[in-house]
Short mmCIF file of C-alpha atoms in Angstrom, two decimals:
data_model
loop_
_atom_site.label_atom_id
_atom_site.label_comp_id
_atom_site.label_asym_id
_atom_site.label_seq_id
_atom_site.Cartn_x
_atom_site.Cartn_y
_atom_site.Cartn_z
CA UNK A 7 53.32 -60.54 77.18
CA UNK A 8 56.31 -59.09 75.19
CA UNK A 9 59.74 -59.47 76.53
CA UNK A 10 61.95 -56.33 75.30
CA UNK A 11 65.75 -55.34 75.18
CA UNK A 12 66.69 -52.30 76.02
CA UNK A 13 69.59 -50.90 73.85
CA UNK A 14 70.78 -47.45 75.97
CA UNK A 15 71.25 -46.77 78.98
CA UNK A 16 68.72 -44.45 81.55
CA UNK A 17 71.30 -41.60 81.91
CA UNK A 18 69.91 -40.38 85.14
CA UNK A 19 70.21 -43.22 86.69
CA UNK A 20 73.61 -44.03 86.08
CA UNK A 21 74.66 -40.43 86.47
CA UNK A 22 72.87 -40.73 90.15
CA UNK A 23 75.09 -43.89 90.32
CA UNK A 24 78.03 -42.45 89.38
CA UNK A 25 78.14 -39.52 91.67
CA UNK A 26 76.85 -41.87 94.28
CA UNK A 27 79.96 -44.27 93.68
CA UNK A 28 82.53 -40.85 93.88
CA UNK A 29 80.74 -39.60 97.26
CA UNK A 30 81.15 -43.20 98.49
CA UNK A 31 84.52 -44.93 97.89
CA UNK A 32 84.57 -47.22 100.06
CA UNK A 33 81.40 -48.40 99.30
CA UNK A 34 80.39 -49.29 95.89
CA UNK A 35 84.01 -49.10 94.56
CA UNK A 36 85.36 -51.41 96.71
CA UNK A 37 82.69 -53.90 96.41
CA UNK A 38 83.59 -53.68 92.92
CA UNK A 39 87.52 -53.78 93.46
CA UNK A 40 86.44 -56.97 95.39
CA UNK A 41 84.35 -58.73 93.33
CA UNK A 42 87.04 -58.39 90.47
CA UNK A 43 89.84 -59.90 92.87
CA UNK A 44 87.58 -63.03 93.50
CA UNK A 45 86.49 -63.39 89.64
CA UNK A 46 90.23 -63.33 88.67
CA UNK A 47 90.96 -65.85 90.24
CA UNK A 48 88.94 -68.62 88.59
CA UNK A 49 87.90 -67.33 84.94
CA UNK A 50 90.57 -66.08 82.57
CA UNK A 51 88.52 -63.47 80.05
CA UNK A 52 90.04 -60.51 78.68
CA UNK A 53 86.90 -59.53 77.66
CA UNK A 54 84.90 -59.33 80.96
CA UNK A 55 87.49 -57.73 82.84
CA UNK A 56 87.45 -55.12 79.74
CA UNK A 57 84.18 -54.11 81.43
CA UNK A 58 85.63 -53.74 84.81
CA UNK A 59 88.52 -51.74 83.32
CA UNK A 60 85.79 -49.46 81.89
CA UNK A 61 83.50 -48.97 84.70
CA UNK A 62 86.50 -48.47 86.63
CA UNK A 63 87.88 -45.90 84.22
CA UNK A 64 84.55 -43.84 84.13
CA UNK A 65 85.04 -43.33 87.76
CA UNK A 66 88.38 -42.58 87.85
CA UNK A 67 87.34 -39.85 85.40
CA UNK A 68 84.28 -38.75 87.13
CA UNK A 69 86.92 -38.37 90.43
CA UNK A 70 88.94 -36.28 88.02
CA UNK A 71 86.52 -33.74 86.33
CA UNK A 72 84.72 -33.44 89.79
CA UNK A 73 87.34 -32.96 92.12
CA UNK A 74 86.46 -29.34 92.94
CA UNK A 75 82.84 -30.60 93.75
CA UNK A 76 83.34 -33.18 96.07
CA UNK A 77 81.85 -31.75 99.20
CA UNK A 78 78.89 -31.16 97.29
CA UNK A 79 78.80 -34.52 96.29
CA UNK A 80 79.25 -35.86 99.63
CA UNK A 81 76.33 -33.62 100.88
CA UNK A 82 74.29 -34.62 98.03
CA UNK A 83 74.94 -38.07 96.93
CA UNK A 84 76.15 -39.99 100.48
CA UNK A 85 74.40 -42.91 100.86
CA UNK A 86 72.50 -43.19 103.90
CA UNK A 87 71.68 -46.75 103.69
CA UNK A 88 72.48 -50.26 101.77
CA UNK A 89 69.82 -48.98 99.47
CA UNK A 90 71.61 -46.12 98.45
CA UNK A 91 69.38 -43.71 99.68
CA UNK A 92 70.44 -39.78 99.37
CA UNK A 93 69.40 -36.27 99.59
CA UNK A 94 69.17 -36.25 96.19
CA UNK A 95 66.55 -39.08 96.04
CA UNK A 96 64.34 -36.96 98.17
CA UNK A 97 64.94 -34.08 96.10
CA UNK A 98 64.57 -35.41 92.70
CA UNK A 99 62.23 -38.22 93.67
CA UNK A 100 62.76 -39.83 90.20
CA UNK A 101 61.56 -43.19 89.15
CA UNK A 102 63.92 -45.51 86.67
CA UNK A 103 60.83 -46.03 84.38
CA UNK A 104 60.88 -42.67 83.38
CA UNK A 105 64.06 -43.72 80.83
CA UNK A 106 63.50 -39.97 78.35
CA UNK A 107 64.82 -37.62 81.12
CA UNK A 108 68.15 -36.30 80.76
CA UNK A 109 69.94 -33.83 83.20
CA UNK A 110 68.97 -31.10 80.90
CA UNK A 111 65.25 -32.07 81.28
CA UNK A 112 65.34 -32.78 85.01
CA UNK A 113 64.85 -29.51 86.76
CA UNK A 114 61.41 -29.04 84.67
CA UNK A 115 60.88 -32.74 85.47
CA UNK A 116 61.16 -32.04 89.27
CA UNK A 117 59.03 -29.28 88.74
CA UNK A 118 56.09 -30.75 86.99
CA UNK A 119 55.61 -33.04 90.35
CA UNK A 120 52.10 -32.16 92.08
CA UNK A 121 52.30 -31.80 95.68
CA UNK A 122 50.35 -34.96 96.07
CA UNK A 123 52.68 -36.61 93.75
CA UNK A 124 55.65 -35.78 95.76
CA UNK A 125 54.41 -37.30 98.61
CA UNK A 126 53.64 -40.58 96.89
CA UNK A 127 56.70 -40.75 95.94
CA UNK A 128 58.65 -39.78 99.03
CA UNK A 129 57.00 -42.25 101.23
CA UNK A 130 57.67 -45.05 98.58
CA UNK A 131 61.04 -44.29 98.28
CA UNK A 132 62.13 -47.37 100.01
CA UNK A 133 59.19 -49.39 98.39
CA UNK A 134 60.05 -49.17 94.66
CA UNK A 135 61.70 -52.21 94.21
CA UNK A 136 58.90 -53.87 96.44
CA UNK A 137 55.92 -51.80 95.80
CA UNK A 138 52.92 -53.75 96.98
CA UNK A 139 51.13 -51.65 99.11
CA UNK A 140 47.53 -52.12 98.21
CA UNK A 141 46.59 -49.39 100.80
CA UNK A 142 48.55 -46.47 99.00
CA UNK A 143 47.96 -46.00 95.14
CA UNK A 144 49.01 -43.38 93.43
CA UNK A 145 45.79 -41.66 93.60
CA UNK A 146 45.92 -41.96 97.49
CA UNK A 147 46.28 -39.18 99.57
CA UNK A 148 49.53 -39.75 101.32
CA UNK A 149 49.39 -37.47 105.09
CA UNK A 150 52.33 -36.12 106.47
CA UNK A 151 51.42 -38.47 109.16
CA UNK A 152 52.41 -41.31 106.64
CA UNK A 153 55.43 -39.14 105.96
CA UNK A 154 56.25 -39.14 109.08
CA UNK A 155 55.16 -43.20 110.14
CA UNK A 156 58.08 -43.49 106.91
CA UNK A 157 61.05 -41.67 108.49
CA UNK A 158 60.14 -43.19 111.70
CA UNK A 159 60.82 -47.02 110.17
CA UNK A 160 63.91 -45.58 108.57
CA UNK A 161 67.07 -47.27 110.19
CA UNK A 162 68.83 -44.51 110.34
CA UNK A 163 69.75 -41.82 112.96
CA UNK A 164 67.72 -38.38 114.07
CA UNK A 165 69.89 -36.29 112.49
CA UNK A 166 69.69 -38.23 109.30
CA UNK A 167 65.80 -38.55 109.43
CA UNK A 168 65.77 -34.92 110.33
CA UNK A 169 67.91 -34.07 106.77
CA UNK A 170 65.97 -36.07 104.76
CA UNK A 171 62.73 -34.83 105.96
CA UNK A 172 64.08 -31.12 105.27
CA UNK A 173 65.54 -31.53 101.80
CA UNK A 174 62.38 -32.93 100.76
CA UNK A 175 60.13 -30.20 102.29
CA UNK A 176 63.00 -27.11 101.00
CA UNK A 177 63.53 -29.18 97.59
CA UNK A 178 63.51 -25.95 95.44
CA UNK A 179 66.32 -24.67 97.51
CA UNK A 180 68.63 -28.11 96.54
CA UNK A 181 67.63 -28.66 92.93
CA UNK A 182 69.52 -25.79 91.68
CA UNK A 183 72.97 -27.81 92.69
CA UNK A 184 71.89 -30.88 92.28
CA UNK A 185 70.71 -30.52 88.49
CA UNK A 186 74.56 -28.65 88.02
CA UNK A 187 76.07 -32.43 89.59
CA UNK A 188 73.81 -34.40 87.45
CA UNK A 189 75.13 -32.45 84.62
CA UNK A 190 78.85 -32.83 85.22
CA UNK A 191 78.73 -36.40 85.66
CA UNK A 192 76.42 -36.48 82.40
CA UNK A 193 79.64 -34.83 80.93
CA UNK A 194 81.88 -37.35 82.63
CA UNK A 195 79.66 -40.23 80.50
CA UNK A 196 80.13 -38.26 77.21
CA UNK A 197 83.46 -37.77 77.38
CA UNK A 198 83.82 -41.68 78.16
CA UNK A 199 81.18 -42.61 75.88
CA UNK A 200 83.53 -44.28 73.23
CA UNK A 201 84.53 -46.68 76.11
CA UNK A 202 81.41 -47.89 77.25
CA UNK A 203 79.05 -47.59 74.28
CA UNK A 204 80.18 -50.88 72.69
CA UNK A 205 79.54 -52.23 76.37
CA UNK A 206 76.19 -51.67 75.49
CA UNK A 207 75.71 -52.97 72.28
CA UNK A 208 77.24 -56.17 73.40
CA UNK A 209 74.41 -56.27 75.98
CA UNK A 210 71.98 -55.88 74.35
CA UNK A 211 73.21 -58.48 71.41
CA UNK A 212 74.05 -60.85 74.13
CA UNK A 213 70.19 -60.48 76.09
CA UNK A 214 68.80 -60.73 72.58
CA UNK A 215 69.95 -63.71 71.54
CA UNK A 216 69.73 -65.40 75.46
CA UNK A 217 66.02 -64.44 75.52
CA UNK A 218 65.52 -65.84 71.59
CA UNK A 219 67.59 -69.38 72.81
CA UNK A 220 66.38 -69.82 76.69
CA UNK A 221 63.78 -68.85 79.24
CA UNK A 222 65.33 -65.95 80.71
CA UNK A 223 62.48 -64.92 82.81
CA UNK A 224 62.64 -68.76 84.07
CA UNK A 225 65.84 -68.75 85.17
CA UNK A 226 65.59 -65.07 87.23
CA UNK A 227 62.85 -66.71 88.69
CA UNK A 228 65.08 -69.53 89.22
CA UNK A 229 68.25 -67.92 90.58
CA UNK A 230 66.72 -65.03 92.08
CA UNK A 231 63.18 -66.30 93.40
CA UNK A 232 61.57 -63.06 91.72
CA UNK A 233 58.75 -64.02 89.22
CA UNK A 234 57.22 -60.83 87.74
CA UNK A 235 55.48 -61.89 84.61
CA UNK A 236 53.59 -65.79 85.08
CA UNK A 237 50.02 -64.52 85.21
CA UNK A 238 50.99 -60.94 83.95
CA UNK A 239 49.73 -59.05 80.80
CA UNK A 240 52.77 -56.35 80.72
CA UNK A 241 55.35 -56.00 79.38
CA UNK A 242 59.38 -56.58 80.34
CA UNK A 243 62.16 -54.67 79.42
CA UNK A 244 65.36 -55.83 80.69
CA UNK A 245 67.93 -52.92 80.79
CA UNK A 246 71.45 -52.59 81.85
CA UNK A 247 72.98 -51.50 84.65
CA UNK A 248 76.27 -49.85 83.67
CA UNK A 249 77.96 -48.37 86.83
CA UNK A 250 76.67 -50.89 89.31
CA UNK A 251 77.63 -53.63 86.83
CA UNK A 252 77.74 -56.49 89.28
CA UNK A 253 73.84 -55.51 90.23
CA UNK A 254 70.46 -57.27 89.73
CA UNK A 255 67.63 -55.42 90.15
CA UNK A 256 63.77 -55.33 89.36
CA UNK A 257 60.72 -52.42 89.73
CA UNK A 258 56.95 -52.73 88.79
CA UNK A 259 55.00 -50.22 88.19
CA UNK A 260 51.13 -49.88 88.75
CA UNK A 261 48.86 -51.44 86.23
CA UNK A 262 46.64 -48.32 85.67
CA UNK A 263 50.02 -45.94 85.39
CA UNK A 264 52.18 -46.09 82.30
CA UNK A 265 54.73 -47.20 81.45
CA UNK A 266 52.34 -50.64 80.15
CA UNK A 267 55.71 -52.55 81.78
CA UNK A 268 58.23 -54.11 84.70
CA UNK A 269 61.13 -54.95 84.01
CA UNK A 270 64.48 -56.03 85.36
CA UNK A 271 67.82 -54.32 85.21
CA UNK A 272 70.84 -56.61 84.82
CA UNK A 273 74.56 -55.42 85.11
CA UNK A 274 76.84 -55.65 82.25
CA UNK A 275 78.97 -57.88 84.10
CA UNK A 276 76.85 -60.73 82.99
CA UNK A 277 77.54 -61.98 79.58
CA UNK A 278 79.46 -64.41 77.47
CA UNK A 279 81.30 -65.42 80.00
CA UNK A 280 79.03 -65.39 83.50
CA UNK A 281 75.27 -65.94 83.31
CA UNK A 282 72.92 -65.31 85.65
CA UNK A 283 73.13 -68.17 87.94
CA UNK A 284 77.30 -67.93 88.62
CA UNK A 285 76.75 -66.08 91.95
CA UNK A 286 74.98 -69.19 93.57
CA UNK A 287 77.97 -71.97 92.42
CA UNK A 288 78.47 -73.85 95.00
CA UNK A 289 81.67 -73.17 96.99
CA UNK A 290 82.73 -74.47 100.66
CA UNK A 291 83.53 -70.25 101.15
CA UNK A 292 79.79 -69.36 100.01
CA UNK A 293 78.16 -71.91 102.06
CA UNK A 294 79.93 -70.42 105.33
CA UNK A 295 78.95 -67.25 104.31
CA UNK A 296 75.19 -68.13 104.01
CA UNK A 297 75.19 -69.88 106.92
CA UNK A 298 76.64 -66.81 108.99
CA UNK A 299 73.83 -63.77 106.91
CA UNK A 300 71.01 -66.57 107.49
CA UNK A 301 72.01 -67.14 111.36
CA UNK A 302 72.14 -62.72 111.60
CA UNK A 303 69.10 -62.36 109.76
CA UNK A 304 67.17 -64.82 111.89
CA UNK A 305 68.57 -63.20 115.19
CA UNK A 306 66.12 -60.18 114.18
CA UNK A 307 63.04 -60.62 116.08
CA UNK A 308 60.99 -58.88 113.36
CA UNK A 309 62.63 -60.91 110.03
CA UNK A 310 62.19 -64.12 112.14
CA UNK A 311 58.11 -63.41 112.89
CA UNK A 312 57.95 -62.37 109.04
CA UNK A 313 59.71 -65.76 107.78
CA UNK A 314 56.77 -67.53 110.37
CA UNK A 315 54.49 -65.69 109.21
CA UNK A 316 54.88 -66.40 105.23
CA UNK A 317 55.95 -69.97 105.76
CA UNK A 318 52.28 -71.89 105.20
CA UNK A 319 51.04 -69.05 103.14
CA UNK A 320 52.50 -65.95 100.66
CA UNK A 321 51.46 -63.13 101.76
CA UNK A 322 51.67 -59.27 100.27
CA UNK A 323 52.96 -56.23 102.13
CA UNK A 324 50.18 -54.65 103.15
CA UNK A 325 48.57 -57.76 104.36
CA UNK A 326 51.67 -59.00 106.56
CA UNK A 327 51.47 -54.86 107.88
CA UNK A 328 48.58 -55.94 109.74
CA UNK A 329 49.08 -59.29 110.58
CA UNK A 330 51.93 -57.88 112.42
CA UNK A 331 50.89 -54.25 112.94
CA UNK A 332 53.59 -52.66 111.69
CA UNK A 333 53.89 -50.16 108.61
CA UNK A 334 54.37 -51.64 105.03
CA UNK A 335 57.49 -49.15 105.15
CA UNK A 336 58.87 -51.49 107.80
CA UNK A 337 57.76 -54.80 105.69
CA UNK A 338 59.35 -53.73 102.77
CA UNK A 339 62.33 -52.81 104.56
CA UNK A 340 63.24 -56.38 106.28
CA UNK A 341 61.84 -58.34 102.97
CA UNK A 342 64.80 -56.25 100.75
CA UNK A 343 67.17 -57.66 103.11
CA UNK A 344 65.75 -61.31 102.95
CA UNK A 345 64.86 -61.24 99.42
CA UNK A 346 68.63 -60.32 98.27
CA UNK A 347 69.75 -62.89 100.31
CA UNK A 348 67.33 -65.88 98.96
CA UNK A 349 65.60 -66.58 102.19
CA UNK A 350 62.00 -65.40 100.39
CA UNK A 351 60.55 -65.66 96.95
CA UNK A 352 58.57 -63.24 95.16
CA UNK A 353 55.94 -63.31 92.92
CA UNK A 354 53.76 -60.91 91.28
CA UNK A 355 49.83 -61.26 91.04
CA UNK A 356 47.28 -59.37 89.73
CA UNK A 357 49.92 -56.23 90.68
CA UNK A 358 50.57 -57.52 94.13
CA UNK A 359 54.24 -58.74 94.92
CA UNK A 360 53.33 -62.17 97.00
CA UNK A 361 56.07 -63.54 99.33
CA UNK A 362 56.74 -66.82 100.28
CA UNK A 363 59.93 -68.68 101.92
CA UNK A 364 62.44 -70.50 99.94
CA UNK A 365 62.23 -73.47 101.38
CA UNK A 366 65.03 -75.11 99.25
CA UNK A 367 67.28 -72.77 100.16
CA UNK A 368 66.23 -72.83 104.17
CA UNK A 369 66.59 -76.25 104.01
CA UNK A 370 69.58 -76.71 102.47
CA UNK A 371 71.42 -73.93 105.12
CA UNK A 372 69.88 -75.64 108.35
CA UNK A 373 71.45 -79.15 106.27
CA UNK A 374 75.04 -77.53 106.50
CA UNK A 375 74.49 -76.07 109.71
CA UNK A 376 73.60 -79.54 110.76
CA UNK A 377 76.55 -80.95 109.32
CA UNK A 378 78.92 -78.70 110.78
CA UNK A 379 77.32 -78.76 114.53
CA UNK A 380 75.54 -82.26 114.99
#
């Protein structure tokens, strides 16, 4: 297995991230005004709140050079859930391995997508990051049944479902404005280029030398409970996340599609002076707040049967589907919100992401919660 550092960024994505930031300010920007507040006041770096000042400034810009075209945005680019999912997913359907596309490339890109391969990717929109369905491959036929099973495990309202569903199905009438959006904000990132580039060199100096000195993969499986390469042959890249800089994400592709590797993309707000595990210090604040998302998630019929479910065993998505008789859609859905908060490992084998509970960190809430009620 090689372990690689990416030393650019994936333009599409962070141009989808960018527009989705200026359609949603008090989303993503505030969660970023907020996690700057709460950094401030216990590390003193000039350096790492250079980054915020950037990623900050890029938006202020994009706000600035896009003004005119912020209903569009809006229309476009609103997220419809945590997951940031928009009309212009559905439209554009792109997948962050595909790193060569630029928004002068993406209209032909949309266009070269079979039927068949539309579909795929529609109904795993909400999979990527989990994508373990052993019952859909690529080469699957996907039914607008399946479509249809998708949208209807969708937490979101009829209306919302409904516009989805329709800008997927019209997608040659949206791609025109979307492609013109994409290539503003790709405008907005040259014209700020000189501010973030070094941003990005530093990255990938810093990953280099962390991956030479320590077990990188180790410690995401560590920190995160995601283990993507013990027992794999492919490749990672590890990439960086430039407008959601505080973000840690991962996607795997299938082993008979290129490209030949996973790989994890890590915000730029990790460096010198935060690694990866400074989001799970201790603090009597974070403990409350675990205590509280653990008690919510539990209260959820359907997360609680999954944690029962997994606790003597892992299991994969398709195989807890049915177990429970319910759609791997629906799986994947309530393991994103348990995985990102620590309650359930993952680990990839033989291309199947297993799950399993964290018992560690299970035990250690019910501990506090014991010491705070008994």
């Amino acid at each position: 297995m090689e372990l690689k550092i990416s030393d650019h960024i994936n333009y599409i994505s962070e141009e989808m991230n960018l527009l989705i930031s200026l359609a949603d300010p008090e989303g993503y920007p505030a969660v970023l005004a907020q996690c700057r507040r709460k950094l401030e006041k216990t590390i003193d770096s000039p350096a790492l709140f250079h980054r915020f000042d950037v990623v900050e400034n890029i938006i202020k810009e994009g706000r600035r050079m896009l003004k005119k075209d912020m209903d569009l945005i809006k229309k476009y680019f609103r997220p419809y859930s945590n997951d940031y999912l928009c009309l212009a997913n559905v439209v554009l359907l792109f997948t962050r391995w595909d790193w060569e596309e630029t928004a002068d490339t993406l209209e032909a890109y949309v266009r070269r997508q079979t039927p068949q391969e539309r579909n795929y990717r529609f109904i795993s929109l909400n999979l990527e990051q989990f994508n373990d369905d052993s019952d859909i491959s690529f080469d699957h036929t996907v039914t607008m049944k399946q479509i249809s099973s998708w949208l209807d495990d969708c937490p979101l309202s009829p209306e919302d479902k409904w516009q989805l569903f329709s800008a997927f199905i019209q997608w040659d009438k949206h791609i025109g404005p979307i492609v013109q959006l994409m290539k503003k904000a790709e405008k907005v990132l040259e014209k700020t280029k000189e501010q973030w580039l070094p941003l990005i060199h530093d990255f990938y100096t810093y990953w280099s030398r962390q991956c030479r000195e320590k077990d990188v993969l180790g410690d995401i499986r560590t920190f995160f409970h995601i283990d993507l390469h013990t027992g794999s042959d492919k490749s990672i890249l590890i990439a960086p996340n430039m407008i959601f800089m505080n973000a840690i994400t991962f996607s795997v592709t299938e082993d008979n599609r290129p490209p030949a590797y996973d790989y994890y993309s890590i915000g730029i707000l990790y460096g010198e002076e935060l690694y990866l595990d400074f989001n799970i210090k201790a603090s009597s604040e974070k403990e409350m707040s675990d205590n509280l998302q653990f008690l919510k998630l539990l209260s959820d019929k359907s997360k609680l049967e999954i944690m029962m479910s997994i606790k003597d065993e892992p299991a994969y998505g398709a195989q807890l589907a049915r177990k429970m008789n319910l759609t791997t859609a629906t799986i994947s859905y309530h393991m994103g919100a348990l995985i990102q908060n620590g309650l359930v490992s993952l680990k990839k084998v033989n291309n199947r992401l297993y799950y399993s509970v964290n018992r560690d960190k299970v035990k250690n809430i019910l501990s506090n919660l014991e010491d705070l009620l008994l």
